[in-house]
PDB file of C-alpha atoms in Angstrom:
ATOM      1  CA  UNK A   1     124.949 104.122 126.920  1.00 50.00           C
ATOM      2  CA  UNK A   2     128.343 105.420 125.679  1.00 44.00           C
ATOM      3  CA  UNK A   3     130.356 102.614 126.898  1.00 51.00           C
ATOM      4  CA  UNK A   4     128.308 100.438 125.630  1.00 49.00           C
ATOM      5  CA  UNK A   5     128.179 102.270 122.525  1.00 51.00           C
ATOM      6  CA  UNK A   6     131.644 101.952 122.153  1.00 50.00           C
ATOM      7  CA  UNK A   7     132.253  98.493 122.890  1.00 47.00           C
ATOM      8  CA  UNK A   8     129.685  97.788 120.082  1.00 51.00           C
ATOM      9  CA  UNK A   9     131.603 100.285 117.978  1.00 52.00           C
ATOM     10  CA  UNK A  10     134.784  98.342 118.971  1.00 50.00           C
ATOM     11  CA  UNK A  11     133.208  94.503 118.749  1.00 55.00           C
ATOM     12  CA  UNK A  12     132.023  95.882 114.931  1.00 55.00           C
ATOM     13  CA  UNK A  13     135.580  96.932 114.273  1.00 54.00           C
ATOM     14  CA  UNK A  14     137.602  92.826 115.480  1.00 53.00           C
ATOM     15  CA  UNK A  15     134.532  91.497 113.229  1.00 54.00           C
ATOM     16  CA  UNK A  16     135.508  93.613 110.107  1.00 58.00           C
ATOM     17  CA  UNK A  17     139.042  93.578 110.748  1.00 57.00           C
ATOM     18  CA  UNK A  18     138.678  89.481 111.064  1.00 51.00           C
ATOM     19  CA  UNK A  19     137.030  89.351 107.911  1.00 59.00           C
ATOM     20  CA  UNK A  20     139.816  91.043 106.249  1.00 53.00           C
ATOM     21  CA  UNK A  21     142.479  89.080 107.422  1.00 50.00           C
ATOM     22  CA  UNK A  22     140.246  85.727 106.792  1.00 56.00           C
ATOM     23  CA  UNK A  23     139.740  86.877 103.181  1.00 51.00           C
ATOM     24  CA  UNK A  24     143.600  87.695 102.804  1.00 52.00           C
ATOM     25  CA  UNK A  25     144.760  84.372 104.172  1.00 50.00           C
ATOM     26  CA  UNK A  26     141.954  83.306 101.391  1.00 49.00           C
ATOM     27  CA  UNK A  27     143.794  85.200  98.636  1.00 48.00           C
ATOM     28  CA  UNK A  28     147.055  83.293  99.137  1.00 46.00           C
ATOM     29  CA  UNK A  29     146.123  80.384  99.997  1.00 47.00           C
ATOM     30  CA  UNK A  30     144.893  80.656  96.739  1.00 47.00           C
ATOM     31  CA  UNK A  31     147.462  82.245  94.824  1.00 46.00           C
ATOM     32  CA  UNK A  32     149.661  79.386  96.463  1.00 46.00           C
ATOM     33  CA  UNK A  33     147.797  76.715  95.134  1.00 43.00           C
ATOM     34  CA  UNK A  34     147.956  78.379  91.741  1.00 45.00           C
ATOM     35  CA  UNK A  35     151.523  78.840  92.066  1.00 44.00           C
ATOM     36  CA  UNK A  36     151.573  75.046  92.947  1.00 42.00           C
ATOM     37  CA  UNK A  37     149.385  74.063  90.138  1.00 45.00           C
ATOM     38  CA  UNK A  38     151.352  76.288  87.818  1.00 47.00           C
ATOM     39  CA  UNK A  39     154.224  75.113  89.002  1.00 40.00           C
ATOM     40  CA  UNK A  40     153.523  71.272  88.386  1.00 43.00           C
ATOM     41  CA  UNK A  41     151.359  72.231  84.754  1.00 49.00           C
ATOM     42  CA  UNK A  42     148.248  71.098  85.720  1.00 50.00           C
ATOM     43  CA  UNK A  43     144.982  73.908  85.184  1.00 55.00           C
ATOM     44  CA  UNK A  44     141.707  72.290  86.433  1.00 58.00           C
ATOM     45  CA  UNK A  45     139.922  76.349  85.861  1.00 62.00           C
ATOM     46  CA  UNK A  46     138.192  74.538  82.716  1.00 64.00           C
ATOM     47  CA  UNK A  47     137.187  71.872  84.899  1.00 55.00           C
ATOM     48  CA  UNK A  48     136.006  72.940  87.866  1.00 63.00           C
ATOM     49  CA  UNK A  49     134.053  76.050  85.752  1.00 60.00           C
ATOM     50  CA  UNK A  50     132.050  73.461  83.683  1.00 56.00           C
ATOM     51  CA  UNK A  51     130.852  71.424  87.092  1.00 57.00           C
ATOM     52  CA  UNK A  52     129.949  75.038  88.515  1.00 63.00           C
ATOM     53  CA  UNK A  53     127.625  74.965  85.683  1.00 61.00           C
ATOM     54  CA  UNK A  54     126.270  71.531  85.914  1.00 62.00           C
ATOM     55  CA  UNK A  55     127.696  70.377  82.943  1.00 60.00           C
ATOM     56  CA  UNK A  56     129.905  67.602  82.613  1.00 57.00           C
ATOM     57  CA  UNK A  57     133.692  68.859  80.996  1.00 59.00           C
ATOM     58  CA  UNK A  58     134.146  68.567  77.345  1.00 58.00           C
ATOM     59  CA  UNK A  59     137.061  66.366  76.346  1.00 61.00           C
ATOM     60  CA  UNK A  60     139.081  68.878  75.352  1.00 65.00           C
ATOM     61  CA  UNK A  61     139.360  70.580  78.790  1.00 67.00           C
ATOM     62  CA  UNK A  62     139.067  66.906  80.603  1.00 69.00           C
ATOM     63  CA  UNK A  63     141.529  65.012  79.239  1.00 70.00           C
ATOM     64  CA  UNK A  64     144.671  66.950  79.226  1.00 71.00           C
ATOM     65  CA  UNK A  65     144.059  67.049  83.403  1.00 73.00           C
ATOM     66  CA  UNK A  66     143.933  63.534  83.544  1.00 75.00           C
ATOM     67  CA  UNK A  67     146.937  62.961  81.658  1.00 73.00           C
ATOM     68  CA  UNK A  68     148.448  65.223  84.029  1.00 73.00           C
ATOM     69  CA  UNK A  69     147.223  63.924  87.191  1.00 77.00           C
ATOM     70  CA  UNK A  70     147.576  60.138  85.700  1.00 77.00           C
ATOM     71  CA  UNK A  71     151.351  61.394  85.330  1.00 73.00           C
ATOM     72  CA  UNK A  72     151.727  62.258  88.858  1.00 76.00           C
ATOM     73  CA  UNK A  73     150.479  59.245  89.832  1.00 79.00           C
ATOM     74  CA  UNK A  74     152.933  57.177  88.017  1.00 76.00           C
ATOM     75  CA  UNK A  75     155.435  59.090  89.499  1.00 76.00           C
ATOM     76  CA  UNK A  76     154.264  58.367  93.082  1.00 80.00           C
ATOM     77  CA  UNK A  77     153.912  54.873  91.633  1.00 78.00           C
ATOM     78  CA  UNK A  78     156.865  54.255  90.452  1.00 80.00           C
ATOM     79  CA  UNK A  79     158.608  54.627  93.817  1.00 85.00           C
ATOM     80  CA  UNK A  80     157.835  51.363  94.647  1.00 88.00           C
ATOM     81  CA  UNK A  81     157.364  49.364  91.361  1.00 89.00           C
ATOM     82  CA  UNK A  82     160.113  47.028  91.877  1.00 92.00           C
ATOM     83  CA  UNK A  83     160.515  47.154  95.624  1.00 93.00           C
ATOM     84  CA  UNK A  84     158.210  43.835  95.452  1.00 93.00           C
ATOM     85  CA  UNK A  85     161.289  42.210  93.424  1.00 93.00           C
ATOM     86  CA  UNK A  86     163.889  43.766  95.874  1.00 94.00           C
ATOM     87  CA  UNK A  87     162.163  41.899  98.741  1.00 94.00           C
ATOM     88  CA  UNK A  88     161.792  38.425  96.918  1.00 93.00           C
ATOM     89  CA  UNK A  89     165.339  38.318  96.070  1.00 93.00           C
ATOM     90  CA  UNK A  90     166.865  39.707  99.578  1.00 93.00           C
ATOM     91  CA  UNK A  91     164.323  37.379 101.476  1.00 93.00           C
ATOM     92  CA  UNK A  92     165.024  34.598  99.469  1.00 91.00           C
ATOM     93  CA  UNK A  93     168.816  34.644  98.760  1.00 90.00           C
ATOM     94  CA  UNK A  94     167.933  33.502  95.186  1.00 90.00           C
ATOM     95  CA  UNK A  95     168.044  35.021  92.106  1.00 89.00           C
ATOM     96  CA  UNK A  96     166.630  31.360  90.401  1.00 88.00           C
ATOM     97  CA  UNK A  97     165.121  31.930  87.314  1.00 89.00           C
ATOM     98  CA  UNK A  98     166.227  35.329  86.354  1.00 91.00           C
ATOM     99  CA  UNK A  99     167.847  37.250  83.816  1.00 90.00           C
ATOM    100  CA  UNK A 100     171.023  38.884  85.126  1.00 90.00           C
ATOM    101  CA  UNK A 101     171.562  40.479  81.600  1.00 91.00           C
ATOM    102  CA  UNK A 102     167.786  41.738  81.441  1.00 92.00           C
ATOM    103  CA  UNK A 103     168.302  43.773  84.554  1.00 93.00           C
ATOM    104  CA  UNK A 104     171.168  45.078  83.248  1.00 93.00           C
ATOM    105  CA  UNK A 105     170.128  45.795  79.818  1.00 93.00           C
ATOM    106  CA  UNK A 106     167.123  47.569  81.872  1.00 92.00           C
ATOM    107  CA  UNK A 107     169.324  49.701  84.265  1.00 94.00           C
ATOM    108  CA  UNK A 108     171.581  50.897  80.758  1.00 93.00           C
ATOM    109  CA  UNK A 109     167.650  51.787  79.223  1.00 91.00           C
ATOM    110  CA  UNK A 110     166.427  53.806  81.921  1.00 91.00           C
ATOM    111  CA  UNK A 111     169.554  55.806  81.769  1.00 92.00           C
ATOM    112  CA  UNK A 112     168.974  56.770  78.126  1.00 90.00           C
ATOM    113  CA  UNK A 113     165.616  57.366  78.497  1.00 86.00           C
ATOM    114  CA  UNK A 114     165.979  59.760  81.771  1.00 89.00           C
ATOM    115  CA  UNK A 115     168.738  61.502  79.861  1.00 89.00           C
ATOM    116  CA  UNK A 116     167.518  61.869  76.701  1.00 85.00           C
ATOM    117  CA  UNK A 117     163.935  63.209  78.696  1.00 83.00           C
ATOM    118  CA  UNK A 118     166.072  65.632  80.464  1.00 82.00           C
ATOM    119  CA  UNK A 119     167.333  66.951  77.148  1.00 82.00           C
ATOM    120  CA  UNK A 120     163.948  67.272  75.286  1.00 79.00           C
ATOM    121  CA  UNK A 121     162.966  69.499  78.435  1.00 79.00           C
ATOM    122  CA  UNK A 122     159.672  67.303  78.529  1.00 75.00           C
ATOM    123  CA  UNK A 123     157.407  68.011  81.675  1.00 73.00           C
ATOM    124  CA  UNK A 124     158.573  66.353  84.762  1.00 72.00           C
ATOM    125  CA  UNK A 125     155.042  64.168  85.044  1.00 64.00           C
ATOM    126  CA  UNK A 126     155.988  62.852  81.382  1.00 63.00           C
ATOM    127  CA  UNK A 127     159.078  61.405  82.560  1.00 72.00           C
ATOM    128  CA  UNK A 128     159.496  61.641  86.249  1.00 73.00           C
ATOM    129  CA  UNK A 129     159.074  57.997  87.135  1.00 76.00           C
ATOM    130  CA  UNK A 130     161.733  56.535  84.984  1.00 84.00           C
ATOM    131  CA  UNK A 131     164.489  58.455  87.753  1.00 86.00           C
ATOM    132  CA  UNK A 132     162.940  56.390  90.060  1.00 87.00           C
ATOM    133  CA  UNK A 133     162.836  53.212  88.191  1.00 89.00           C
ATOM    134  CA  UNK A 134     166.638  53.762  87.388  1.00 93.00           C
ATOM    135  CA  UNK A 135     167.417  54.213  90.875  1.00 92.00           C
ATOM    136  CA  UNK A 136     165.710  50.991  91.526  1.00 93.00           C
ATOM    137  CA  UNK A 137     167.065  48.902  88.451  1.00 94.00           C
ATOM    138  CA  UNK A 138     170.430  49.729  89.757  1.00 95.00           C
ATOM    139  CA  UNK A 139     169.553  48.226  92.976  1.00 95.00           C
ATOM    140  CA  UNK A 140     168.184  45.444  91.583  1.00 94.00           C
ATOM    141  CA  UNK A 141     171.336  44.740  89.578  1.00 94.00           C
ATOM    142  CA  UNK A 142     173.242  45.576  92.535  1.00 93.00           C
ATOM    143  CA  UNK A 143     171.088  42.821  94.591  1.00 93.00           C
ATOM    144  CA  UNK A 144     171.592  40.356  91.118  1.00 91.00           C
ATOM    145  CA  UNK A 145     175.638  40.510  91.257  1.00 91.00           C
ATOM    146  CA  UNK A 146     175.249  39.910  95.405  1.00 90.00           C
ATOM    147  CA  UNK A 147     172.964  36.664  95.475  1.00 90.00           C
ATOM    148  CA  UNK A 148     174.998  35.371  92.006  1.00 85.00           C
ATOM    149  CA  UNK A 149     177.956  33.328  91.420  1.00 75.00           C
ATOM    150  CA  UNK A 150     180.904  34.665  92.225  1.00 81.00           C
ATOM    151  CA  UNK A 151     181.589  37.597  89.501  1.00 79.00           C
ATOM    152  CA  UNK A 152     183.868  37.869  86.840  1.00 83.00           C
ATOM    153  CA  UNK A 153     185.996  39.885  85.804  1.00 87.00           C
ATOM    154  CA  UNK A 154     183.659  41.036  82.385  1.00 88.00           C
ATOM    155  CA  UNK A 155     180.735  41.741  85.228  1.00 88.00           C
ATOM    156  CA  UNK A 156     183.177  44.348  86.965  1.00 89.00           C
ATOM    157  CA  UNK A 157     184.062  45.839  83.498  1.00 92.00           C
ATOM    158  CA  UNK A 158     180.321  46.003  82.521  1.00 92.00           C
ATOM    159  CA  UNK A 159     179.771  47.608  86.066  1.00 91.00           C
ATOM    160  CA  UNK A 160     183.229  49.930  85.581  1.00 92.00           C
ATOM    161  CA  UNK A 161     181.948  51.158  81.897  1.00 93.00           C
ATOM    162  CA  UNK A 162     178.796  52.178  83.097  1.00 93.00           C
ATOM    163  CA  UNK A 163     179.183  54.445  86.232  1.00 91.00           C
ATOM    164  CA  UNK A 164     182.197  56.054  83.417  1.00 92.00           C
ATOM    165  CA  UNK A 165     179.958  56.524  80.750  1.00 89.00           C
ATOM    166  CA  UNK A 166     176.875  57.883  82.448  1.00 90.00           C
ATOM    167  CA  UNK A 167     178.173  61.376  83.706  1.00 88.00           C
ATOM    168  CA  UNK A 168     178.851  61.606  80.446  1.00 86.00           C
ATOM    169  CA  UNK A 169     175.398  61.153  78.933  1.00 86.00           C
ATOM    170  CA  UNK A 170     173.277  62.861  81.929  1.00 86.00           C
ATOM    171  CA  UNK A 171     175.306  65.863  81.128  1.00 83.00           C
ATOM    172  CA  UNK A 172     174.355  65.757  77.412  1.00 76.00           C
ATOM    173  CA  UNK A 173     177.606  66.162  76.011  1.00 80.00           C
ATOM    174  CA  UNK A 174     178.093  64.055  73.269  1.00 82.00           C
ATOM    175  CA  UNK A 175     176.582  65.061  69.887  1.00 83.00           C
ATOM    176  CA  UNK A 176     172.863  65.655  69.038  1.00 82.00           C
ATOM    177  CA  UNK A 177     172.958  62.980  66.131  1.00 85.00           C
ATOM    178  CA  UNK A 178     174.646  60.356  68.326  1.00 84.00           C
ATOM    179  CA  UNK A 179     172.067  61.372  71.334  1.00 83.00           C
ATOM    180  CA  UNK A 180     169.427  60.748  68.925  1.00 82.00           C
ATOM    181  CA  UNK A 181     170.994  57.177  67.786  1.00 85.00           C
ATOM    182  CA  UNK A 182     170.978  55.984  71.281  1.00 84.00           C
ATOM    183  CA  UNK A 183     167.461  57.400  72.426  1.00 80.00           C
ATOM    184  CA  UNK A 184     166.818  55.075  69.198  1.00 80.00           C
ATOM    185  CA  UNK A 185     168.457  51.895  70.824  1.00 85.00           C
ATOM    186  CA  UNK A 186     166.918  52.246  74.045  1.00 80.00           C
ATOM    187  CA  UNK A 187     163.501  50.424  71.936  1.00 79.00           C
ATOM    188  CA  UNK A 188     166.118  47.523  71.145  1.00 86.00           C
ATOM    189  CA  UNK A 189     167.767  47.896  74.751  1.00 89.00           C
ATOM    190  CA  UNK A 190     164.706  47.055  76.759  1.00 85.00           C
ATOM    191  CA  UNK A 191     163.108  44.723  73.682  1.00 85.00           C
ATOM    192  CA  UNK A 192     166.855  42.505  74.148  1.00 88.00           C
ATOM    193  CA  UNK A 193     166.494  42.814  77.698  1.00 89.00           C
ATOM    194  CA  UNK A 194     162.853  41.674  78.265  1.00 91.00           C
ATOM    195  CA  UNK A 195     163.386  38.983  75.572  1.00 92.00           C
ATOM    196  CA  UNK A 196     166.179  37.159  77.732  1.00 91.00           C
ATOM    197  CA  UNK A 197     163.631  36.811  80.937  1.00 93.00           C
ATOM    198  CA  UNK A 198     160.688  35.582  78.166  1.00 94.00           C
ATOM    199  CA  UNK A 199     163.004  32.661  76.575  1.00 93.00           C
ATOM    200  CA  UNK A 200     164.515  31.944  80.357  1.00 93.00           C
ATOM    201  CA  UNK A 201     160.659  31.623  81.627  1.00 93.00           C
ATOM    202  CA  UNK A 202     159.598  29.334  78.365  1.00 93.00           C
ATOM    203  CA  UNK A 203     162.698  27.292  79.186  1.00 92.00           C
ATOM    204  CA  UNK A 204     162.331  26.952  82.537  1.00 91.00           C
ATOM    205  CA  UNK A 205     158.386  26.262  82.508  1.00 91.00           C
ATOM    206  CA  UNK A 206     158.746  28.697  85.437  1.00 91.00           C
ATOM    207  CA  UNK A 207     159.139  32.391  86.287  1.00 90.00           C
ATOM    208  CA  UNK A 208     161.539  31.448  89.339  1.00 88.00           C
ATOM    209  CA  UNK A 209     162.039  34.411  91.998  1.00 90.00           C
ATOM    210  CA  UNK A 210     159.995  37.097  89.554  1.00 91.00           C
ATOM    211  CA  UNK A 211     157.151  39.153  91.512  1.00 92.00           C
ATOM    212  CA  UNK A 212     154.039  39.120  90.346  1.00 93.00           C
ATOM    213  CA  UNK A 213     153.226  42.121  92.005  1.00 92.00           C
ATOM    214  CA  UNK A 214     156.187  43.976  90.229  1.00 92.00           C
ATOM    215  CA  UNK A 215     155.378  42.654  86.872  1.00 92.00           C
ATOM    216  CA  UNK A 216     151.796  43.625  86.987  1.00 92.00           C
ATOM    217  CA  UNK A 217     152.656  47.122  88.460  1.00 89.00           C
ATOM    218  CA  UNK A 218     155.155  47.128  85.197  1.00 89.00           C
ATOM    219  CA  UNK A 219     152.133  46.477  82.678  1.00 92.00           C
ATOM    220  CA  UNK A 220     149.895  48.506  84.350  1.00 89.00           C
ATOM    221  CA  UNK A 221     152.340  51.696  84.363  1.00 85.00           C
ATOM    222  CA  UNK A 222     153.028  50.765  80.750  1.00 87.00           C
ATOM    223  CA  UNK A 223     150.016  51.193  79.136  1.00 88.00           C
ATOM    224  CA  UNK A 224     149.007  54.652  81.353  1.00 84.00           C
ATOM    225  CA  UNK A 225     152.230  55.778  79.789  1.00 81.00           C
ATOM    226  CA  UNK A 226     151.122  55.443  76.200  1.00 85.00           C
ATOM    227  CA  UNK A 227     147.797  57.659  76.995  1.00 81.00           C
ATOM    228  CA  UNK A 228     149.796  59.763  78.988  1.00 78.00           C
ATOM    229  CA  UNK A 229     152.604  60.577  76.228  1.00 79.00           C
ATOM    230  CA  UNK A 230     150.194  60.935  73.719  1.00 80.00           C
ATOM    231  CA  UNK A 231     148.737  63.580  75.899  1.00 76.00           C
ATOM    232  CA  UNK A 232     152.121  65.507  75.826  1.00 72.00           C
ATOM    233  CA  UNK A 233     152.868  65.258  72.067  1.00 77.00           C
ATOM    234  CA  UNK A 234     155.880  63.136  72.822  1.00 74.00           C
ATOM    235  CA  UNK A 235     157.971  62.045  70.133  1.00 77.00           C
ATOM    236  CA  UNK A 236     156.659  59.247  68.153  1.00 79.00           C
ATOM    237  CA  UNK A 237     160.067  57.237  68.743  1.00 72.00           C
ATOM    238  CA  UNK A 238     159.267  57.513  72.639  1.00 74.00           C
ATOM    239  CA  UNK A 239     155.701  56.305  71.967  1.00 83.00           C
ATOM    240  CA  UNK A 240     156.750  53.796  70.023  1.00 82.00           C
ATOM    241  CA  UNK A 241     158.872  52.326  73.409  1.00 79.00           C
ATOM    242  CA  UNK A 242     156.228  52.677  74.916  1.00 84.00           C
ATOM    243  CA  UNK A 243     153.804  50.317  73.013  1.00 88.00           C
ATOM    244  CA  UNK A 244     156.816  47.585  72.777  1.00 87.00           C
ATOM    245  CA  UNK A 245     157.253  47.346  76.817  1.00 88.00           C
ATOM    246  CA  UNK A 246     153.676  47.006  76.935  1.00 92.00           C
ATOM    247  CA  UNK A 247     153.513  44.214  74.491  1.00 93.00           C
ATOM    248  CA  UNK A 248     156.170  42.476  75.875  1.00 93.00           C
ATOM    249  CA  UNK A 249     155.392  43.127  79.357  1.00 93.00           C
ATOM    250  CA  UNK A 250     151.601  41.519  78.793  1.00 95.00           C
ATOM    251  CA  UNK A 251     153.994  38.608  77.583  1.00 95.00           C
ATOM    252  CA  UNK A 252     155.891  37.966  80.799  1.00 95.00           C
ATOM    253  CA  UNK A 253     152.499  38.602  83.078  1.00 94.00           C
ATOM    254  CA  UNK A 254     150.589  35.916  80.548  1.00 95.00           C
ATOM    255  CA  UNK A 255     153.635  33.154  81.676  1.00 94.00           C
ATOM    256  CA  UNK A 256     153.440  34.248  85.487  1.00 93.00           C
ATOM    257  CA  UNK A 257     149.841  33.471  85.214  1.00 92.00           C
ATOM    258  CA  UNK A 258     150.181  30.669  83.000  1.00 92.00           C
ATOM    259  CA  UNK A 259     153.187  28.683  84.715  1.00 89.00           C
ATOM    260  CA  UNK A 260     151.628  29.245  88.366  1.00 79.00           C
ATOM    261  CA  UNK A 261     148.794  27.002  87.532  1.00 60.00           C
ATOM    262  CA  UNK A 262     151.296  24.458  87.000  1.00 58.00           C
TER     263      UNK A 262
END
């Protein structure tokens, strides 16, 4: 009976000493996924307490966590927004029917706004998509120039300005006031360079080599931006941005829809 005694003894002892470890590997995985949560600003306790008590979150606690997660999800989004546009133009060897100035006017925009975001220390899901969208603009602008006439020389000192002047304003080091000025322009920036694709569309009776699928993803990320901002107190100049690329956005969708029926 004492072996056996002591082999229950010792079975009793892996069985306690299992639940210990599987309750520390509990603890952190937990306090990881804090850290993560903490990490990215997002605290679904309010949340997930109210459903433990059958009752449905109050707006208060729900809404700031989908602003958050909505965020993310224009970030994940926005890796791929204008891929759609990169493929039409590289498979088609065509840039018919588009703006070379609105792409670049957009590319110049994005710039402000991701540097001006930077500076304002806003929360990475407030502003985290427009990196990528600037990466792809430039691409975009880079595909423009390649599929275009040949360029001149005012294209190469648009091109030379730009990748000068940038360091310079990623960095923040040009005055607060003047910082301010061009956060201000960046509403006329991508107003002027929307407005060139509208009038080239109403010309044309056509939207040429624009995506559809690009577009739409533009209008849709758009307006989650304004609910989204609003969330995050951002600056009223910023929301105001905001509501202009949505209006004009809807515009160019309405003439993608309109002129394909034609």
């Amino acid at each position: 009976n004492k072996p056996e005694s002591n082999l229950k003894n010792k079975s009793n002892e892996e069985a306690t000493s299992f639940r210990f470890l599987r309750l520390e590997l509990q603890i952190h995985d937990r306090g990881r996924e804090e850290k993560t949560m903490d990490y990215l600003g997002i605290d679904p306790s309010c949340a997930i307490g109210s459903l433990r008590n059958g009752e449905f979150p109050a707006k208060d606690c729900l809404l700031p966590l989908i602003s958050k997660l909505l965020g993310y999800f224009l970030v994940a989004a926005s890796m791929t927004v204008k891929l759609p546009q990169i493929k039409k133009i590289v498979e088609n060897k065509s840039v018919r029917g588009l703006s070379v100035a609105a792409f670049e006017l957009e590319a110049v925009g994005y710039t402000i706004s991701l540097a001006y975001c930077l500076h304002k220390e806003l929360p990475f899901s407030a502003f985290g998509e427009v990196a990528f969208l600037l990466i792809q603009a430039l691409i975009l602008v880079a595909c423009v120039y390649y599929f275009s006439e040949p360029l001149s020389v005012s294209t190469w000192v648009k091109a030379a300005l730009y990748f000068a002047l940038a360091p310079t304003v990623f960095t923040g080091k040009i005055e607060p006031l003047v910082f301010e000025g061009l956060y201000a322009s960046k509403h006329l920036i991508f107003l002027s360079a929307r407005i060139p694709q509208i009038w080239k569309n109403f010309r044309n009776k056509s939207t040429g080599q624009l995506s559809f699928l690009t577009c739409l993803m533009n209008l849709g990320g758009s307006m989650a931006r304004v609910f989204t901002s609003i969330q995050v107190n951002a600056p009223f100049s910023m929301l105001i941005g905001i509501v202009l690329a949505v209006f004009t956005n809807g515009i160019i969708m309405s003439q993608i829809l309109l002129y394909r029926t034609r």
